[in-house]
GROMACS .gro file of C-alpha atoms in nm:
model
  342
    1UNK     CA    1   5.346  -1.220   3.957
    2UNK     CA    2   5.169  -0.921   4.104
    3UNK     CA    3   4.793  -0.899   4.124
    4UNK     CA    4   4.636  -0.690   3.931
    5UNK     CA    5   4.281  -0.560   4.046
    6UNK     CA    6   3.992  -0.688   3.847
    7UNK     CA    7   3.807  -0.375   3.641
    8UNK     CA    8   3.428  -0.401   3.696
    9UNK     CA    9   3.175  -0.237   3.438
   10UNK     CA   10   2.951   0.004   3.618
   11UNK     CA   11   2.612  -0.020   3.559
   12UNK     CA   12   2.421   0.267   3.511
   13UNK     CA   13   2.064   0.282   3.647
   14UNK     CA   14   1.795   0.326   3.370
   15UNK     CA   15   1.529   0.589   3.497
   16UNK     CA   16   1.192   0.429   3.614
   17UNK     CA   17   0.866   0.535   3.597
   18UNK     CA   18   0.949   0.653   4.011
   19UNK     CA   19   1.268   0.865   3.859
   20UNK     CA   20   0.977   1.043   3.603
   21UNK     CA   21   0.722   1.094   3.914
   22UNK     CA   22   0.942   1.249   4.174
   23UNK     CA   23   1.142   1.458   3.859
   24UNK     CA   24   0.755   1.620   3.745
   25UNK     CA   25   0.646   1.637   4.137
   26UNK     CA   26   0.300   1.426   4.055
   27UNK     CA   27   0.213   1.034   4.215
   28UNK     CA   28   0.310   0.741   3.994
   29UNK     CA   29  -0.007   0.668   3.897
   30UNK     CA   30  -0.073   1.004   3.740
   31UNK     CA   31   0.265   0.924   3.509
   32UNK     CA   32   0.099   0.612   3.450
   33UNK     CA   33  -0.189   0.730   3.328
   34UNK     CA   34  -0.052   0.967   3.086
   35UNK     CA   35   0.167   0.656   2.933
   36UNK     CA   36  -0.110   0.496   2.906
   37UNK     CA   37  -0.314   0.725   2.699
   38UNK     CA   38  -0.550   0.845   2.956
   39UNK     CA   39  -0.708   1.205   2.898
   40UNK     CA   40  -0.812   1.245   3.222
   41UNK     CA   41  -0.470   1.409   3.276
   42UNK     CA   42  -0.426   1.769   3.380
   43UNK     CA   43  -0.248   2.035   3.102
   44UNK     CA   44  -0.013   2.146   3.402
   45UNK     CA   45   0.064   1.775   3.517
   46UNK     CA   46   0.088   1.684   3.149
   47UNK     CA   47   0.400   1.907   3.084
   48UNK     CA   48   0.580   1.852   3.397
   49UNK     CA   49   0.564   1.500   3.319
   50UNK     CA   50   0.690   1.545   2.945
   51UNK     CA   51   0.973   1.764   3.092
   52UNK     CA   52   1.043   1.528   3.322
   53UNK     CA   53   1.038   1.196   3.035
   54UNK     CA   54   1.361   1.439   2.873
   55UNK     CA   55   1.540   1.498   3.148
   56UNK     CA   56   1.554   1.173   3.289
   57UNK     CA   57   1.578   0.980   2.941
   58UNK     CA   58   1.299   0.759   3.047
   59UNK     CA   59   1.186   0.545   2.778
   60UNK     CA   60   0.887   0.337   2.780
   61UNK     CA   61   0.862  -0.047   2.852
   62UNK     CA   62   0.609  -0.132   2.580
   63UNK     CA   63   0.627  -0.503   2.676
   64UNK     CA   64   0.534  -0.400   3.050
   65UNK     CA   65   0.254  -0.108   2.847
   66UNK     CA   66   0.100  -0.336   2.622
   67UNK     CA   67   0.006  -0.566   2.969
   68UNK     CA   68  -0.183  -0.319   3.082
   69UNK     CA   69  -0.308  -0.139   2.712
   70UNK     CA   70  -0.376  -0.472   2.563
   71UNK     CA   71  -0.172  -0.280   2.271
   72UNK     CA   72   0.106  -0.382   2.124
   73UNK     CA   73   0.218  -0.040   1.965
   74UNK     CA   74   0.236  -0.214   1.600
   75UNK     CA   75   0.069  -0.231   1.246
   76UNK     CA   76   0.136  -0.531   1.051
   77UNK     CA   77   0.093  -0.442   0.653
   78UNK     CA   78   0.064  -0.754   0.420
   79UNK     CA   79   0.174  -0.814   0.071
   80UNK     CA   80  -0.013  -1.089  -0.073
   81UNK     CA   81   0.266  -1.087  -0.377
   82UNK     CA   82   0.634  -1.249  -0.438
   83UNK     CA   83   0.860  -1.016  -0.272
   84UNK     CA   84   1.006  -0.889  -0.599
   85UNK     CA   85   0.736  -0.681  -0.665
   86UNK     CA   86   0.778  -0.498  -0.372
   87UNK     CA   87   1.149  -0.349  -0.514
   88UNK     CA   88   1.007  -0.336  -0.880
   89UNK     CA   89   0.635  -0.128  -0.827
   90UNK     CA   90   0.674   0.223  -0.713
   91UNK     CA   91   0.346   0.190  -0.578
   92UNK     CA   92   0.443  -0.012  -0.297
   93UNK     CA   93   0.688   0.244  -0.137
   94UNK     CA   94   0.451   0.538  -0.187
   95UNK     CA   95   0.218   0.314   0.055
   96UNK     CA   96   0.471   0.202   0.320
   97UNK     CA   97   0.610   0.587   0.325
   98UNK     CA   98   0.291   0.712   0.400
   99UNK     CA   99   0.174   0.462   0.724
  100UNK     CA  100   0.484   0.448   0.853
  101UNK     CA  101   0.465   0.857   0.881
  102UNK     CA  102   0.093   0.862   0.984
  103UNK     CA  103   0.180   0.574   1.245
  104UNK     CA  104   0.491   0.721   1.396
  105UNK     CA  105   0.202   1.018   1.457
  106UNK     CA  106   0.061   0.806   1.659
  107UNK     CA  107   0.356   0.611   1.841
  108UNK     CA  108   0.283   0.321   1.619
  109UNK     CA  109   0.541   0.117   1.440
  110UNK     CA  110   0.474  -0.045   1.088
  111UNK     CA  111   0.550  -0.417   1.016
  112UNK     CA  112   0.607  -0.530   0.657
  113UNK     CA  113   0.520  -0.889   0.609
  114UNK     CA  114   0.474  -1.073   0.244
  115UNK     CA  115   0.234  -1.363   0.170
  116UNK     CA  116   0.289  -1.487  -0.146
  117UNK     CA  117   0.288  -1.822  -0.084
  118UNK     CA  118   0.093  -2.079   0.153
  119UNK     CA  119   0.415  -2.105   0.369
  120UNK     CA  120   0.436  -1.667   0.396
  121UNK     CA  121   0.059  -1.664   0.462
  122UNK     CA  122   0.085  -1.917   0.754
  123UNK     CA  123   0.340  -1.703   0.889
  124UNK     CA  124   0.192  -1.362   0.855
  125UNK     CA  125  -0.177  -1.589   1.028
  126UNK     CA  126   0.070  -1.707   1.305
  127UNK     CA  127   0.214  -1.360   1.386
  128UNK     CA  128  -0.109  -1.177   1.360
  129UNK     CA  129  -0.359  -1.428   1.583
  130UNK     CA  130   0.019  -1.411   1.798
  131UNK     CA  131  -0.127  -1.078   1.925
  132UNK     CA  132   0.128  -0.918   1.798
  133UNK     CA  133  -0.037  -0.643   1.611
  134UNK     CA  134  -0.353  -0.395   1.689
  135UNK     CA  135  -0.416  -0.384   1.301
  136UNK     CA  136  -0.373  -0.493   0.973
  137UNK     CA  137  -0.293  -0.341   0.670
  138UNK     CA  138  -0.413  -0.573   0.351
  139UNK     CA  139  -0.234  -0.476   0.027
  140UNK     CA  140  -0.300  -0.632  -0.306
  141UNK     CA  141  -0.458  -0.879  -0.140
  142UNK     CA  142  -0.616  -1.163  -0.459
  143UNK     CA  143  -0.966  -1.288  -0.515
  144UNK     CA  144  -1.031  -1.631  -0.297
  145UNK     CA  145  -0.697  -1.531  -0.058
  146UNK     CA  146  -0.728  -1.790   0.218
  147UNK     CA  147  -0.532  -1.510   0.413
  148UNK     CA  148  -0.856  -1.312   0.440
  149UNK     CA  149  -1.063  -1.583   0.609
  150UNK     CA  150  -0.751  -1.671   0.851
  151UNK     CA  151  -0.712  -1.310   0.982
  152UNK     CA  152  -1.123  -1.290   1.026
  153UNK     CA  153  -1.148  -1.314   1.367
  154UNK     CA  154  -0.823  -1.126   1.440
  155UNK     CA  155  -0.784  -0.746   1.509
  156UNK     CA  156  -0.903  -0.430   1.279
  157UNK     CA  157  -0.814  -0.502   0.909
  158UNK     CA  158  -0.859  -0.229   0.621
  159UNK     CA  159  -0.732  -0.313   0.219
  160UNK     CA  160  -0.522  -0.096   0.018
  161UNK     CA  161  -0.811  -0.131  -0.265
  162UNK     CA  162  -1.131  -0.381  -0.254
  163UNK     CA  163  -1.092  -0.713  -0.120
  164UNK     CA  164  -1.269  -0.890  -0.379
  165UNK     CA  165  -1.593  -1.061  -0.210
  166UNK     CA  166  -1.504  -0.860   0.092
  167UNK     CA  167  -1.598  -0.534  -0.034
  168UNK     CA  168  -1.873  -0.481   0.261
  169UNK     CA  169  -1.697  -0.700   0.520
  170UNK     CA  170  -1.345  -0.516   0.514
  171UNK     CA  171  -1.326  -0.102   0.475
  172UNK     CA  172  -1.069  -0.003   0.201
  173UNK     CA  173  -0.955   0.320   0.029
  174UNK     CA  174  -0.904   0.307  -0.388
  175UNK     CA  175  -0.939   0.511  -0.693
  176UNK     CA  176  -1.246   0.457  -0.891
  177UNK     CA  177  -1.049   0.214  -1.172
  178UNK     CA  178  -1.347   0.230  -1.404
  179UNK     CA  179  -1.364   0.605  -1.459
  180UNK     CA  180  -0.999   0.595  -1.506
  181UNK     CA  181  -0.989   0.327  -1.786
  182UNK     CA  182  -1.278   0.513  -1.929
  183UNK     CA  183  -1.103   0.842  -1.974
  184UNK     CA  184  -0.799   0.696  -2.105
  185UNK     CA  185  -1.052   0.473  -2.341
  186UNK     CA  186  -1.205   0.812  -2.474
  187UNK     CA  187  -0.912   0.957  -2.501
  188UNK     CA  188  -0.785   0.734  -2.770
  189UNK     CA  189  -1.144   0.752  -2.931
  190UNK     CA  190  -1.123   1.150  -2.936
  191UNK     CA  191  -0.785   1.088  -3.120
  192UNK     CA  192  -0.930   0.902  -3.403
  193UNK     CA  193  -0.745   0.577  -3.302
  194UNK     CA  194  -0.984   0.296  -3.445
  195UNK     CA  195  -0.787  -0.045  -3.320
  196UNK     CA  196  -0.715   0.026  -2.948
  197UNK     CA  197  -0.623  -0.321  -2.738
  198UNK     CA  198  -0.557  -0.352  -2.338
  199UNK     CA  199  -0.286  -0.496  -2.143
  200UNK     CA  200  -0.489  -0.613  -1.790
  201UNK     CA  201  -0.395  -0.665  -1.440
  202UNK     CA  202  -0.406  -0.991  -1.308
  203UNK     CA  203  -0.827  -1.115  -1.307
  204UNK     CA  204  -0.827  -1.200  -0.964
  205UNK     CA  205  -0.791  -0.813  -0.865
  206UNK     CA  206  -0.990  -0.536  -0.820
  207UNK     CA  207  -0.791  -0.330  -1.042
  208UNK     CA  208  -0.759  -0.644  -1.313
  209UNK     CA  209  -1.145  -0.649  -1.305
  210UNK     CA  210  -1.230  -0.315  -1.286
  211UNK     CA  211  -1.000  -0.145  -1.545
  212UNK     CA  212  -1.117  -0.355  -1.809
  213UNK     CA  213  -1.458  -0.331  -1.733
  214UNK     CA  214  -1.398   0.071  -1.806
  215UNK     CA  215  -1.253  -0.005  -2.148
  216UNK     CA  216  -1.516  -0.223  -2.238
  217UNK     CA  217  -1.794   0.029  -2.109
  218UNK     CA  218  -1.669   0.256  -2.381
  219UNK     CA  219  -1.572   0.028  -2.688
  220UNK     CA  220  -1.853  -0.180  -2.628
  221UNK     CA  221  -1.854  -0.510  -2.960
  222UNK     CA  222  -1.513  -0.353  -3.011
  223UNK     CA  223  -1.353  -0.466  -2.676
  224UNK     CA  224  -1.326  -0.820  -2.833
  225UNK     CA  225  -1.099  -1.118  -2.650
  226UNK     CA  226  -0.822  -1.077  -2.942
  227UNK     CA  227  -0.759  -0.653  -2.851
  228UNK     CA  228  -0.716  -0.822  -2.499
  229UNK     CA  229  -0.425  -0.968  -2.317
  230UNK     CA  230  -0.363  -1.031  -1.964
  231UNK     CA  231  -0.061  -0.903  -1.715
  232UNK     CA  232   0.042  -0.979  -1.386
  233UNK     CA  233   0.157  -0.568  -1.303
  234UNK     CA  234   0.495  -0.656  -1.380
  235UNK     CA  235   0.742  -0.514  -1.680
  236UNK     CA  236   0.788  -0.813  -1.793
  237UNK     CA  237   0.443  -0.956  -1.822
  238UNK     CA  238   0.338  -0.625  -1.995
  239UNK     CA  239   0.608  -0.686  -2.254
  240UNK     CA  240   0.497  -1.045  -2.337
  241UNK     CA  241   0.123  -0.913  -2.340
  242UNK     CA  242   0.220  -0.657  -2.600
  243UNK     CA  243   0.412  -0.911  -2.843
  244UNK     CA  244   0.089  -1.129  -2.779
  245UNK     CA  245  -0.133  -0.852  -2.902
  246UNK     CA  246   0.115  -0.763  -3.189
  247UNK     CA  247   0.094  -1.110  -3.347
  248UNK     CA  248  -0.260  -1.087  -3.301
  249UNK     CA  249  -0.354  -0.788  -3.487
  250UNK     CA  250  -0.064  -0.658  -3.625
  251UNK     CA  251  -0.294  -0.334  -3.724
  252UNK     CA  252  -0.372  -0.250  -3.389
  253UNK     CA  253  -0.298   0.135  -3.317
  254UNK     CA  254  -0.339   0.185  -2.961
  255UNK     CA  255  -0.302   0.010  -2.631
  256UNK     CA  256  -0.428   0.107  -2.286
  257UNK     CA  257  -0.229  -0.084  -2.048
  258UNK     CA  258  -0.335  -0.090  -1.662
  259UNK     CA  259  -0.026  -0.035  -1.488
  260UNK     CA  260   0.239   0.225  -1.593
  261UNK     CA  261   0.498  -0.114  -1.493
  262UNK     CA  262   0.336  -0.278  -1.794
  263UNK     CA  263   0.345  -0.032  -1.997
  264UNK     CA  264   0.712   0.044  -1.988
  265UNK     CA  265   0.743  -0.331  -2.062
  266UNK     CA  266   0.462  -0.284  -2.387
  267UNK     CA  267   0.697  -0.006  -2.516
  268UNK     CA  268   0.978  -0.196  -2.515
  269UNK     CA  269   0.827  -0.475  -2.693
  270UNK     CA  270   0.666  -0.246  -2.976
  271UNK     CA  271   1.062  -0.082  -2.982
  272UNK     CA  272   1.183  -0.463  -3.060
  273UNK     CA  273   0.876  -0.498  -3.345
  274UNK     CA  274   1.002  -0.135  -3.502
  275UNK     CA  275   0.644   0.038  -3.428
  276UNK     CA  276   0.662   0.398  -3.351
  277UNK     CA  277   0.526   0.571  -3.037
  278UNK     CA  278   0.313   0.704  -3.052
  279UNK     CA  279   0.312   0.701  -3.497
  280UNK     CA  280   0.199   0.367  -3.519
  281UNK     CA  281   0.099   0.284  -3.161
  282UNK     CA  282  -0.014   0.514  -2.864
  283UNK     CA  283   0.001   0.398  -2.581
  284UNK     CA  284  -0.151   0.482  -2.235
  285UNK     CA  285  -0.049   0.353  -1.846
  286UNK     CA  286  -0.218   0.362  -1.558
  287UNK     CA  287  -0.130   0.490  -1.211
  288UNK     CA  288   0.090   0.774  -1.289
  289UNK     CA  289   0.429   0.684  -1.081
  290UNK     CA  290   0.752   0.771  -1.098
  291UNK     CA  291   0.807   0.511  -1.401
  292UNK     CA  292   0.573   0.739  -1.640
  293UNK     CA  293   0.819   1.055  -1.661
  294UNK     CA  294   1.152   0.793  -1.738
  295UNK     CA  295   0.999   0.570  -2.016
  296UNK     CA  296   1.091   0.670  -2.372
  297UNK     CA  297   0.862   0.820  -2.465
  298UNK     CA  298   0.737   0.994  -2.135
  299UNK     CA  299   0.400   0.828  -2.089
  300UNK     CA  300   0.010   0.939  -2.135
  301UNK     CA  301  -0.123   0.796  -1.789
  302UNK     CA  302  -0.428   0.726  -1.545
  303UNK     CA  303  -0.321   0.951  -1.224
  304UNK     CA  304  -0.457   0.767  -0.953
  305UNK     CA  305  -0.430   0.983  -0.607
  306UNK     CA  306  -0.178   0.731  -0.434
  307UNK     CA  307  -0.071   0.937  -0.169
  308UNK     CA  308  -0.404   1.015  -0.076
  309UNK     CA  309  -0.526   0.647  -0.135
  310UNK     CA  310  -0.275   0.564   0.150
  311UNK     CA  311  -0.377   0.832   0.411
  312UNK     CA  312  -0.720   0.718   0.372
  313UNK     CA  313  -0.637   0.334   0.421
  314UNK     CA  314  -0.446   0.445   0.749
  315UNK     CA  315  -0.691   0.633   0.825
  316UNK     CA  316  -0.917   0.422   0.824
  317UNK     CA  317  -0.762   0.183   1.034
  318UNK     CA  318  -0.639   0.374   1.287
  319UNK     CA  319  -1.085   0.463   1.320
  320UNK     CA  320  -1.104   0.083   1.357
  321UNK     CA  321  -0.842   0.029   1.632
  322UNK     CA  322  -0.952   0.337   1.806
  323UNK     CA  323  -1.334   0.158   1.814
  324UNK     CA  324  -1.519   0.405   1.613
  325UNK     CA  325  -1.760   0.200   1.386
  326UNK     CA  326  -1.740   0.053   1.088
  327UNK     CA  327  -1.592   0.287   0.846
  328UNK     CA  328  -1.711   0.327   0.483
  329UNK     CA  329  -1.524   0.265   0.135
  330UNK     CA  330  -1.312   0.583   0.040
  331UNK     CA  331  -1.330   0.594  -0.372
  332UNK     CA  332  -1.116   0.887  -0.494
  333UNK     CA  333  -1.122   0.999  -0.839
  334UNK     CA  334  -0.815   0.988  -1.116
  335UNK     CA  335  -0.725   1.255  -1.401
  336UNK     CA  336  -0.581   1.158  -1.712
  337UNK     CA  337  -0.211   1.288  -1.757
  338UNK     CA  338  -0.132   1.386  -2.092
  339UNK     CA  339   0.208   1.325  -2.203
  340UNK     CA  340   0.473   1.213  -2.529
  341UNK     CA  341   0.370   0.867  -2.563
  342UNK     CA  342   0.001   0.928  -2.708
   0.00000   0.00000   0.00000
């Protein structure tokens, strides 16, 4: 049987941080510096090395960087909910589309973790105290969270909204939920609608607490318990809320609800009772996603600046990793959106 010569895979060299120098004609340590994010780094040196990076295809050892940085090149953004809710809210993806953008600005990478449960928040504790992230990102984080007091002494944090009981300990960016509920509130007043209920967010949040504190500021005696029920942001906790409220008082005639989510669910369940939108019932939502232009009918909404929300919570952040200060509270203001459904 003849012999038949063995085939051997050739390696190809990857290009070193040497390859990089000698290709830009600078020392090693000047390459270095750059990498590392040193200034100090002359214009003319500064494009021979970037020529030099594409024409060798070197590509940077963060493992070997972060030694050196004490970076690790990541942002870790928590979910303190079940991970459904991060297919079903809109909200959510507006958020992670924006930081992962603003963070790829900055050669940063985005890590989505959930903690809805003691086992998740262990985890996401583990990972972060790990060293395996220069920030964290806190998103609908919940009143009492043990998460919060775990990732104290860990690096920068910032909150997607007010950490409840946190509110001067950890920076955050948010709309200003009262003024919103308070125009939608008037609105319905300025209509002539005399039996106007609330859907809520869940009591434990910011945006739970805050919106109804708006509606009450306006109806005052009239906000009573039995025009209120309580959601957890999803479709189908609006949906109970509003067949809660209809059994209540049947002759109620409007319905802020704090979440456009909800509020899709609330018109569903005033479809199944045979009450008219907005004839018999207007009804109002909150945040102004994608969800308020493909209800039936389109819905009257809160337009809270989400985009902008975001930019600001990276922003702020990325102030806190970079060490300058403690950053403070970013409130933006909402509009109210005017559309079929009241």
């Amino acid at each position: 049987m003849e012999d038949r010569p063995v085939l051997r895979s050739r390696q190809v060299k990857r290009p070193t941080i040497h390859d990089v120098a000698a290709a830009a004609g600078v020392s090693r340590g000047t390459v270095s510096r750059l990498l590392n994010g040193d200034k100090y780094v002359s214009p003319a040196a500064r494009v021979a090395i970037e020529r030099a990076i594409s024409e060798t295809g070197y590509v940077v050892n963060r493992a070997a960087r972060s030694l050196v940085t004490q970076r690790t090149g990541s942002v870790v953004m928590v979910l303190s909910e079940p991970y459904e809710k991060l297919f079903e809210d809109p909200n959510y993806s507006t958020l992670i589309r924006v930081a992962i953008k603003m963070l790829a600005e900055r050669d940063l990478s985005l890590v989505m973790m959930l903690a809805g449960d003691a086992a998740e928040r262990e985890r996401v504790v583990r990972y972060v105290r790990g060293g395996h992230a220069d920030g964290v990102l806190l998103v609908s984080t919940h009143a009492g969270d043990p998460l919060v007091e775990a990732l104290g002494s860990g690096p920068p944090a910032v909150s997607f909204g007010a950490v409840i009981g946190h509110e001067n300990v950890i920076p955050y960016a948010a709309a200003d939920e009262r003024l919103g509920a308070r125009q939608m509130t008037e609105y319905f007043v300025a209509q002539g609608r005399r039996r106007i209920a609330m859907i809520t967010g869940p009591m434990d949040t910011p945006g739970g607490i805050q919106r109804l504190e708006g509606f009450a500021e306006v109806l005052g005696r009239k906000a009573t318990s039995k025009l209120i029920a309580h959601g957890d942001w999803t479709q189908a906790s609006g949906e109970r809320a509003m067949a809660e409220l209809l059994e209540r008082t049947p002759d109620l005639d409007a319905v802020f609800v704090a979440s456009d989510l909800m509020a899709a669910g609330a018109l569903a369940a005033l479809r199944a009772a045979g009450r008219s939108v907005p004839g018999d019932v207007a009804v109002g939502g909150f945040d102004d996603s994608s969800v308020a232009v493909t209800t039936h009918p389109p819905l009257t909404t809160i337009r809270q600046p989400l985009t902008e929300m975001a930019q600001e919570t990276v922003r702020l952040l990325l102030a806190l990793i970079d060490g300058a200060g403690d950053p403070e509270p970013v409130i933006l203001p909402t509009e109210l959106v005017i559309r079929e459904s009241a």
